[in-house]
PDB file of C-alpha atoms in Angstrom:
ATOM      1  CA  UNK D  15     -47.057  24.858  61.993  1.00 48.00           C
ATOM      2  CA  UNK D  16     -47.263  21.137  60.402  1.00 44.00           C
ATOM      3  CA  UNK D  17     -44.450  20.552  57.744  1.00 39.00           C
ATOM      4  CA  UNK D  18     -45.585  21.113  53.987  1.00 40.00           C
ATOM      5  CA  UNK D  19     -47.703  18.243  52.974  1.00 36.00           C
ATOM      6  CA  UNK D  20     -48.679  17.180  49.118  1.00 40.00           C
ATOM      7  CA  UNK D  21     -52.045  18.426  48.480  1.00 54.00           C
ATOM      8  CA  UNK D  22     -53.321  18.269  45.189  1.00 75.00           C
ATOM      9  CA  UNK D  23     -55.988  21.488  45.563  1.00 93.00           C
ATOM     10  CA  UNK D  24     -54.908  24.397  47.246  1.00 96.00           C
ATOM     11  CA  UNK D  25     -57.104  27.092  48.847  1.00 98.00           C
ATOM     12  CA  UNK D  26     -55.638  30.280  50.079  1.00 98.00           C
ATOM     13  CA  UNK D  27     -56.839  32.951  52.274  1.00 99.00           C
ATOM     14  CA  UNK D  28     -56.706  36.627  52.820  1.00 98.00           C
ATOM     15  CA  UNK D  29     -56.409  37.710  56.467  1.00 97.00           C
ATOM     16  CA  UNK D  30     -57.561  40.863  57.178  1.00 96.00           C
ATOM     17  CA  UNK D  31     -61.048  40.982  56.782  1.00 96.00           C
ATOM     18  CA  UNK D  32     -61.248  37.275  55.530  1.00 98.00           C
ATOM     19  CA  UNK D  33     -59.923  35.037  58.816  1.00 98.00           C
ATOM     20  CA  UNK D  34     -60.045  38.365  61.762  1.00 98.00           C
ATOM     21  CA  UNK D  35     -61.971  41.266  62.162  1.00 98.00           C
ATOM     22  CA  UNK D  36     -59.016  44.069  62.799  1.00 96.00           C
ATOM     23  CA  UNK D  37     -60.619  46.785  62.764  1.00 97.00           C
ATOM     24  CA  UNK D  38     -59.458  47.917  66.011  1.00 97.00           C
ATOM     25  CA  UNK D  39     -55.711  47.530  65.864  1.00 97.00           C
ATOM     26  CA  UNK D  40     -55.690  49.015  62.424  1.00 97.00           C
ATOM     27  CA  UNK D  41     -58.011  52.371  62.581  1.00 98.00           C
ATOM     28  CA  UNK D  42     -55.870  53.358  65.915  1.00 98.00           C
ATOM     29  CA  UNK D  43     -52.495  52.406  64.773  1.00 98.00           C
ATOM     30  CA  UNK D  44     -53.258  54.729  61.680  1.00 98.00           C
ATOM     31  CA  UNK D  45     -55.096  57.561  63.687  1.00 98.00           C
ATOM     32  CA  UNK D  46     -51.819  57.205  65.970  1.00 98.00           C
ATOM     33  CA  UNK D  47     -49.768  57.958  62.982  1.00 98.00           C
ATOM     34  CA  UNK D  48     -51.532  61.258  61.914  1.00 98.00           C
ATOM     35  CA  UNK D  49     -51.563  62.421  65.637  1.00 98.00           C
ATOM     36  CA  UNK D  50     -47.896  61.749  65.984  1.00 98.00           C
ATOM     37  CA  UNK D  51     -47.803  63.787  62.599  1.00 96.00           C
ATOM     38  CA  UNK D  52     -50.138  66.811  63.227  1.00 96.00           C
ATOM     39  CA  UNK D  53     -52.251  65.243  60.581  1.00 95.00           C
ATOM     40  CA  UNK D  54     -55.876  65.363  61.279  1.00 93.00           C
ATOM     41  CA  UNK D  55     -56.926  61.870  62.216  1.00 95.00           C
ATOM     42  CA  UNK D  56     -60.515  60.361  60.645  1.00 96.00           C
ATOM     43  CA  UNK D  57     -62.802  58.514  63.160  1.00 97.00           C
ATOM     44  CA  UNK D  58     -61.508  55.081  63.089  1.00 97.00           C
ATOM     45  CA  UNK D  59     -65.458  54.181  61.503  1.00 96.00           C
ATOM     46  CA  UNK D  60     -64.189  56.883  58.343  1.00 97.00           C
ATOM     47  CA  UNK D  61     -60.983  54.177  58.006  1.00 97.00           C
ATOM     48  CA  UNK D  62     -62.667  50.985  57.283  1.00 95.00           C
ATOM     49  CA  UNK D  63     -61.558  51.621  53.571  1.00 94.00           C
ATOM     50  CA  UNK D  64     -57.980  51.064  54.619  1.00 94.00           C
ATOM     51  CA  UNK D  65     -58.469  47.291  55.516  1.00 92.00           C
ATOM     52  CA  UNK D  66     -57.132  45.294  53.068  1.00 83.00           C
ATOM     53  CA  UNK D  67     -54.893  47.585  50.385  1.00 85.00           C
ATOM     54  CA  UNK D  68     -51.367  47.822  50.884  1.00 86.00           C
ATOM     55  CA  UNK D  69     -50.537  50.533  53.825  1.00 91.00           C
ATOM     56  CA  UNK D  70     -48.613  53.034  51.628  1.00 92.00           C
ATOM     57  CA  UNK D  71     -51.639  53.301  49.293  1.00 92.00           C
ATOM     58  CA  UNK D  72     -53.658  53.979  52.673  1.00 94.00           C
ATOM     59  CA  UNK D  73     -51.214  56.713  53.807  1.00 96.00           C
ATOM     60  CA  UNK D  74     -50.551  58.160  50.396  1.00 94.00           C
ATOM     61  CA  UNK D  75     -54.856  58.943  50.308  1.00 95.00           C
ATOM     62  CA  UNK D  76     -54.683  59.788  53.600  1.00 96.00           C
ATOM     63  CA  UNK D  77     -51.943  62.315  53.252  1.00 95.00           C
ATOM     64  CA  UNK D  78     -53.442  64.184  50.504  1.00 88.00           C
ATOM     65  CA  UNK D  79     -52.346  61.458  47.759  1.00 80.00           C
ATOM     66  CA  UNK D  80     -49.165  60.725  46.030  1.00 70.00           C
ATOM     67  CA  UNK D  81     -49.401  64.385  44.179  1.00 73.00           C
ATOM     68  CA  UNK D  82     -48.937  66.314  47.372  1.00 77.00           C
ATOM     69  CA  UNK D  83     -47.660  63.492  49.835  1.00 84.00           C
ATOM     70  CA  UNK D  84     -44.035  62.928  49.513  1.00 91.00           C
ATOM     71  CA  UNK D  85     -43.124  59.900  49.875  1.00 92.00           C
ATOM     72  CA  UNK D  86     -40.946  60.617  52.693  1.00 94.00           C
ATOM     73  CA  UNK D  87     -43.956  61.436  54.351  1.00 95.00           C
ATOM     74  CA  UNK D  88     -45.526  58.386  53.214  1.00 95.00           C
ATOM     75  CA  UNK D  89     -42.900  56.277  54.616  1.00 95.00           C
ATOM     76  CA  UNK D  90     -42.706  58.440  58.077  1.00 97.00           C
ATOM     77  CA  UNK D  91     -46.641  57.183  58.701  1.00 97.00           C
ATOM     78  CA  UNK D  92     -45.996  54.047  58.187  1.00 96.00           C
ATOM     79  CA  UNK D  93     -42.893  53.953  60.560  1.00 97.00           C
ATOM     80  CA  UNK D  94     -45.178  55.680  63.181  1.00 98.00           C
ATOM     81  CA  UNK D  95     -48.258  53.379  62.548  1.00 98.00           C
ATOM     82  CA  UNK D  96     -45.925  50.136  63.485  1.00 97.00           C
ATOM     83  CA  UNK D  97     -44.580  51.731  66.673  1.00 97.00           C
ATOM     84  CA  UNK D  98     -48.064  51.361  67.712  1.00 97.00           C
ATOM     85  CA  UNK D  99     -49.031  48.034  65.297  1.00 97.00           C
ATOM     86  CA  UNK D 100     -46.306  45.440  66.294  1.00 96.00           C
ATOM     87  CA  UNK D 101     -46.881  46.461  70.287  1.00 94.00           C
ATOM     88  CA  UNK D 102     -50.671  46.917  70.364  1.00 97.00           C
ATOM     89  CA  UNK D 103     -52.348  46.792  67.552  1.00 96.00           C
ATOM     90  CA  UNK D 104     -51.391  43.717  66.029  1.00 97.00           C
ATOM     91  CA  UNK D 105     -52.987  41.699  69.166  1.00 96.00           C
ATOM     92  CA  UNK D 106     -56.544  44.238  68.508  1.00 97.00           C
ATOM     93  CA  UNK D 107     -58.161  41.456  66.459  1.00 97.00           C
ATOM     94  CA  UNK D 108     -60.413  38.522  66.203  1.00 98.00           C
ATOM     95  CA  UNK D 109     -61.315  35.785  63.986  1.00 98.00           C
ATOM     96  CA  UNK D 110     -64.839  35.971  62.788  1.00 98.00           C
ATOM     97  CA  UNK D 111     -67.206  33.434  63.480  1.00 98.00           C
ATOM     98  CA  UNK D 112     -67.292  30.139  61.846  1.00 98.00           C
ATOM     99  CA  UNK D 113     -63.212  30.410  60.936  1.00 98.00           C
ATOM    100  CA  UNK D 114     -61.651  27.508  63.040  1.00 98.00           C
ATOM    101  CA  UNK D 115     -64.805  25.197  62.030  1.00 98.00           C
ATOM    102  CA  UNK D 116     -64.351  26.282  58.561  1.00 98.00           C
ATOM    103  CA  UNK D 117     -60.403  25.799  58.237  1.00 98.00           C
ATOM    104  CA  UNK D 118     -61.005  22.387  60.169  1.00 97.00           C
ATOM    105  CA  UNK D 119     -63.859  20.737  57.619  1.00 97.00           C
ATOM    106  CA  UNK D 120     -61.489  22.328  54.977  1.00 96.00           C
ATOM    107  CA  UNK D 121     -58.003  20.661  56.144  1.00 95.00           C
ATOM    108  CA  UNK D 122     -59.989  17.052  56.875  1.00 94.00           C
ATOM    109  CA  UNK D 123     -61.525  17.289  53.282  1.00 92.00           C
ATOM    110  CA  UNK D 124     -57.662  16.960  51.850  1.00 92.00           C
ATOM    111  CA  UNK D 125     -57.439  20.709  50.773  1.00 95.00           C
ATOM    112  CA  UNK D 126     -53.646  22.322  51.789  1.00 95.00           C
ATOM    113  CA  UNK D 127     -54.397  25.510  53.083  1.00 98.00           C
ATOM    114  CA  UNK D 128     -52.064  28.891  53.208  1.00 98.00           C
ATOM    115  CA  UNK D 129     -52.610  32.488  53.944  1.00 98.00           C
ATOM    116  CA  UNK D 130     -51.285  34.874  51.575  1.00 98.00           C
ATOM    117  CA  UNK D 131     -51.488  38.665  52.920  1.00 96.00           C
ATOM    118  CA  UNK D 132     -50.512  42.149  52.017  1.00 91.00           C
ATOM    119  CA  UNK D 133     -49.618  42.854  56.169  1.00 92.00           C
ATOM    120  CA  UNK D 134     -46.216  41.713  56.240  1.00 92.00           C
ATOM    121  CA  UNK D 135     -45.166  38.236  57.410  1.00 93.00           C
ATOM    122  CA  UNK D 136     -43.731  39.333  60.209  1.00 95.00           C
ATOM    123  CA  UNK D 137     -47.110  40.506  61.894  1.00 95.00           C
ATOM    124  CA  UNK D 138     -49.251  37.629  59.637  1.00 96.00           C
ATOM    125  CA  UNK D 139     -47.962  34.755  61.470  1.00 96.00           C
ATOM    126  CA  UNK D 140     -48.090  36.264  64.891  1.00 96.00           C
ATOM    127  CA  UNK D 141     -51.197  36.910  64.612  1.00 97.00           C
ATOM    128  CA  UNK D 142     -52.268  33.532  63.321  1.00 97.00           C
ATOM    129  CA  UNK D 143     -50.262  31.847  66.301  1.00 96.00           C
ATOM    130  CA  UNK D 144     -52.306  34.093  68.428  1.00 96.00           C
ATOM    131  CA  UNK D 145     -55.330  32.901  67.603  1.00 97.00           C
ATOM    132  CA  UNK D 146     -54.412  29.563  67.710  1.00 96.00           C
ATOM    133  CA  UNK D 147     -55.812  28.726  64.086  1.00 97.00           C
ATOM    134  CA  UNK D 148     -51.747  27.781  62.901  1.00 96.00           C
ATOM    135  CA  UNK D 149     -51.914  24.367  62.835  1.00 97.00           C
ATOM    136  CA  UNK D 150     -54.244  24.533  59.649  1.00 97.00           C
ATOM    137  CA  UNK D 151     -51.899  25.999  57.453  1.00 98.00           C
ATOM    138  CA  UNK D 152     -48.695  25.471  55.877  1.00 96.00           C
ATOM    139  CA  UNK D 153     -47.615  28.180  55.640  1.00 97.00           C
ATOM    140  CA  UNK D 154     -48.610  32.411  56.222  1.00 98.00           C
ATOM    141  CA  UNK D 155     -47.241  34.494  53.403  1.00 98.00           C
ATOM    142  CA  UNK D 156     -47.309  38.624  53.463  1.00 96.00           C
ATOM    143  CA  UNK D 157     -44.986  41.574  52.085  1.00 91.00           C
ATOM    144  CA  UNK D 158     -42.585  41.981  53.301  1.00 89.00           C
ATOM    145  CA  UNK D 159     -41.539  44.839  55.630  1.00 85.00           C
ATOM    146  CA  UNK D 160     -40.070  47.520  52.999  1.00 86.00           C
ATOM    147  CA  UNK D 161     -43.262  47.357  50.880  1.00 79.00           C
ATOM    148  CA  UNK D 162     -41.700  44.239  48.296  1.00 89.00           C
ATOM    149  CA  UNK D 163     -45.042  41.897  47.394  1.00 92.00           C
ATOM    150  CA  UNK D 164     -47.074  44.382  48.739  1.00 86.00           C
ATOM    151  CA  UNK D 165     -49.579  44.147  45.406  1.00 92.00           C
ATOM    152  CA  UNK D 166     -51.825  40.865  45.704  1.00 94.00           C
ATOM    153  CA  UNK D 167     -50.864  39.193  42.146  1.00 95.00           C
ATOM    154  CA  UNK D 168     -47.354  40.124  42.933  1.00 96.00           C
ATOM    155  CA  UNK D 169     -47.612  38.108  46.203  1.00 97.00           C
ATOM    156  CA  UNK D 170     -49.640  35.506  44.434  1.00 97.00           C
ATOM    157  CA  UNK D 171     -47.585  35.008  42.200  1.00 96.00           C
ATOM    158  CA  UNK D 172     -44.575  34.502  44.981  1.00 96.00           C
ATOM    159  CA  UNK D 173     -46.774  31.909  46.438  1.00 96.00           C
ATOM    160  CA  UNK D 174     -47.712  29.469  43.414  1.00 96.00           C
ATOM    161  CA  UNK D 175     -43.848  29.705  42.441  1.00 95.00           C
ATOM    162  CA  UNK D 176     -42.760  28.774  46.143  1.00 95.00           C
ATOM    163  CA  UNK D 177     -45.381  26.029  46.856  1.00 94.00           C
ATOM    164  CA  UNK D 178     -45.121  24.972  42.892  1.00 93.00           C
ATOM    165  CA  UNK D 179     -48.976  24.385  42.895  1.00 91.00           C
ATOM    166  CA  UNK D 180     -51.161  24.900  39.629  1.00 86.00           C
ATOM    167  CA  UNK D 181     -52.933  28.062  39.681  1.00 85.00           C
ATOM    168  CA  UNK D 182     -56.277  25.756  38.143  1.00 89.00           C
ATOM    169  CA  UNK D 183     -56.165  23.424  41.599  1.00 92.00           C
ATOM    170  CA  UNK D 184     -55.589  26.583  43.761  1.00 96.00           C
ATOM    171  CA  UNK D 185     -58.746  29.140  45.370  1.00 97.00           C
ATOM    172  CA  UNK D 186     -57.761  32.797  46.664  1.00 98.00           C
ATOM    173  CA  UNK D 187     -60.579  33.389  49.184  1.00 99.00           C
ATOM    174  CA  UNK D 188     -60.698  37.751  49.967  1.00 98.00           C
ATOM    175  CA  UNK D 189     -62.982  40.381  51.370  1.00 97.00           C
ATOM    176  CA  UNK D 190     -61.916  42.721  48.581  1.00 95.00           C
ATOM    177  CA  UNK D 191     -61.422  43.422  45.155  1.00 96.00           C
ATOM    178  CA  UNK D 192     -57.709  43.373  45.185  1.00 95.00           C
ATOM    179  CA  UNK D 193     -57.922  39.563  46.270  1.00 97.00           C
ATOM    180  CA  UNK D 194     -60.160  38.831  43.346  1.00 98.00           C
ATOM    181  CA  UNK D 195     -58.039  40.836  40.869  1.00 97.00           C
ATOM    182  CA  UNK D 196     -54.572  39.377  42.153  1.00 97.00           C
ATOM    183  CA  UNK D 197     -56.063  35.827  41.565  1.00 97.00           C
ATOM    184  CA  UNK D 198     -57.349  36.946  37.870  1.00 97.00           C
ATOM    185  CA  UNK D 199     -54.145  38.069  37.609  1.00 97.00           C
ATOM    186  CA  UNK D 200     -52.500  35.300  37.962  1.00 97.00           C
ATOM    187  CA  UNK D 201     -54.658  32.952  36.305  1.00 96.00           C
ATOM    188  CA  UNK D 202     -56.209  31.075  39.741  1.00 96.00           C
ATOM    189  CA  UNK D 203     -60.033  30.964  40.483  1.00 97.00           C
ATOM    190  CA  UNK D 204     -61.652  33.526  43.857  1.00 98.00           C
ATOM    191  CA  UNK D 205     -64.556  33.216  46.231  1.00 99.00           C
ATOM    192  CA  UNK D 206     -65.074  36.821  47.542  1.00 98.00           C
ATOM    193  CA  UNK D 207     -66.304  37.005  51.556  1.00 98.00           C
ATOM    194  CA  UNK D 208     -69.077  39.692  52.060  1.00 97.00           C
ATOM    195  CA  UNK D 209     -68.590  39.903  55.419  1.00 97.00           C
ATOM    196  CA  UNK D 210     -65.175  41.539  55.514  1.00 96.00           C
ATOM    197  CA  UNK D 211     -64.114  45.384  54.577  1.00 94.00           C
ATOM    198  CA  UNK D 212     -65.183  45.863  50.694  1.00 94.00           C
ATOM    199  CA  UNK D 213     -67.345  49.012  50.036  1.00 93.00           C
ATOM    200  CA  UNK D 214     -71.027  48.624  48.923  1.00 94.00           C
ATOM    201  CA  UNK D 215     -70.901  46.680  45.357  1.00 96.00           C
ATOM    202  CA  UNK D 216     -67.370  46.670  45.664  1.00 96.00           C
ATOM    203  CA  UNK D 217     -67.242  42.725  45.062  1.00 96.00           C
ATOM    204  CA  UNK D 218     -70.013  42.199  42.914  1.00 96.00           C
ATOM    205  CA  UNK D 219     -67.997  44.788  40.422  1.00 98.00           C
ATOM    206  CA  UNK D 220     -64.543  42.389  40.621  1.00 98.00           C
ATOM    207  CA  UNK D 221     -67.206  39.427  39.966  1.00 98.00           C
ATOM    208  CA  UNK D 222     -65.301  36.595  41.981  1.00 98.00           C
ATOM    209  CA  UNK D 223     -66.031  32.763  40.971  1.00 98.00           C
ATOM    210  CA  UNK D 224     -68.466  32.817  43.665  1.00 98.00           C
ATOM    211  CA  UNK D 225     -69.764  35.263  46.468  1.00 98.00           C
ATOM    212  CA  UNK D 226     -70.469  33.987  49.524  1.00 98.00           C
ATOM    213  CA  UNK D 227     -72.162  35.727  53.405  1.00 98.00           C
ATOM    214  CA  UNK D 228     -70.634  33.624  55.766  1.00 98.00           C
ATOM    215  CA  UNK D 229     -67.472  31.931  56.702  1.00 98.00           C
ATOM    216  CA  UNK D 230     -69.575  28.662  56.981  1.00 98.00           C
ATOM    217  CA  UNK D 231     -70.680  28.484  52.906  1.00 98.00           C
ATOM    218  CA  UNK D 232     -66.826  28.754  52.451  1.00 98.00           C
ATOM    219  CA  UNK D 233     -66.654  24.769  52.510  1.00 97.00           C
ATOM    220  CA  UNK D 234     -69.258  24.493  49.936  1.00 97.00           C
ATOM    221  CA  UNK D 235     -68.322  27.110  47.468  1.00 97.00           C
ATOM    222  CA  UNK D 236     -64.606  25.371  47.551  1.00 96.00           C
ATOM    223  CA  UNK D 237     -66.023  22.227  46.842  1.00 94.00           C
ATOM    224  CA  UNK D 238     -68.094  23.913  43.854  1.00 92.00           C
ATOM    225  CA  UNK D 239     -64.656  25.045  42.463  1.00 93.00           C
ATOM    226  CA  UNK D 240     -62.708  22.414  43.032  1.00 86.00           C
ATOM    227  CA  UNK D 241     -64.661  19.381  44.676  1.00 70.00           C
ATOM    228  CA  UNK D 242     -65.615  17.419  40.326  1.00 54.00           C
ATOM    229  CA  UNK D 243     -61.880  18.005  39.922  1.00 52.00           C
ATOM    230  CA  UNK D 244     -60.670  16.081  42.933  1.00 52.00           C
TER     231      UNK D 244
END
């Protein structure tokens, strides 16, 4: 990845369900778990829900929530979920359509781009190696592997104190609410991507900056945010 670079506007993305479709690698990893558990295991299309929120929320609903799950229990699923994940499932993805153009006319309008994920780091920037879209950011943020910056505003917050950018000249860009709260949270403007994981209305309740279909209006709905203030 190319060394940190002053960049007066910052626009950050979500992965999952933002820059890939991972659908695949996540429902089975997490239908793995339950098997390996004697859990009853969804369809992987019942799971969809689970792309995006942290993992231990995922589990915690899935085992019966954090009233009857313990959270050894939690903890077990998620250790079984990455003996499958970090071998198989993290490489069961793809970006959607319009990404790499979109990061591209992005980076060449000036913007500094990051990624800023509730997957941990250690799987994020594999995965954005893998599909060969690294070289537009500077750098891939995500929890980390015991569950710390798991919460989107937490993380958020990590990432505006590391980069020292001002939350009014920085974008989160997410498929679901979580991404729009964080940013609310922590005082920085959204766009919210309908063509990721969020349930029916889901977005339109968490009322992001601006809404947008495709990863191609991305460009343009930056711009509207930030473009009069460059």
């Amino acid at each position: 990845m190319p060394d940190r670079i002053p960049a007066e506007h910052t626009v950050i993305f979500d992965l999952d369900g933002t820059l890939i479709d991972p659908f695949e690698g996540i429902t089975q990893s997490i239908r793995y778990a339950l098997h390996e558990m004697g859990r009853p295991a969804p369809l992987a299309s019942e799971l969809t829900w689970c792309i995006g929120p942290p993992l231990f929320d995922s589990f915690a609903t899935l085992l019966g929530g954090t009233s009857v799950a313990s959270r050894g229990d939690i903890e077990e699923a998620i250790r079984l979920y990455r003996v499958r994940f970090s071998h198989v499932g993290i490489y069961e993805c793809q970006l959607y359509s319009g990404i790499p153009e979109t990061l591209e006319e992005l980076a060449n309008q000036g913007f500094s781009l990051l990624v800023a994920t509730s997957k941990p780091h250690v799987y994020a920037l594999p995965i954005v190696e893998h599909l060969e879209v690294g070289q537009w950011f500077q750098h891939v943020y995500g929890a980390e592997m015991d569950g710390t910056r798991r919460d989107k505003g937490a993380l958020l917050e990590h990432v505006l104190a590391k980069e020292r950018i001002i939350g009014d000249q920085t974008i989160m860009i997410g498929d679901r609410r979580y991404d729009v709260d964080g940013a609310r949270e922590v005082g920085i403007r959204s766009i919210g991507v309908s063509f990721g994981y969020a349930a029916p209305g889901e977005l339109e309740a968490a009322d992001p900056d601006v809404l947008v279909a495709t990863p191609r209006e991305i460009p343009a709905a930056v711009m509207q945010l930030l473009g009069d203030a460059r």
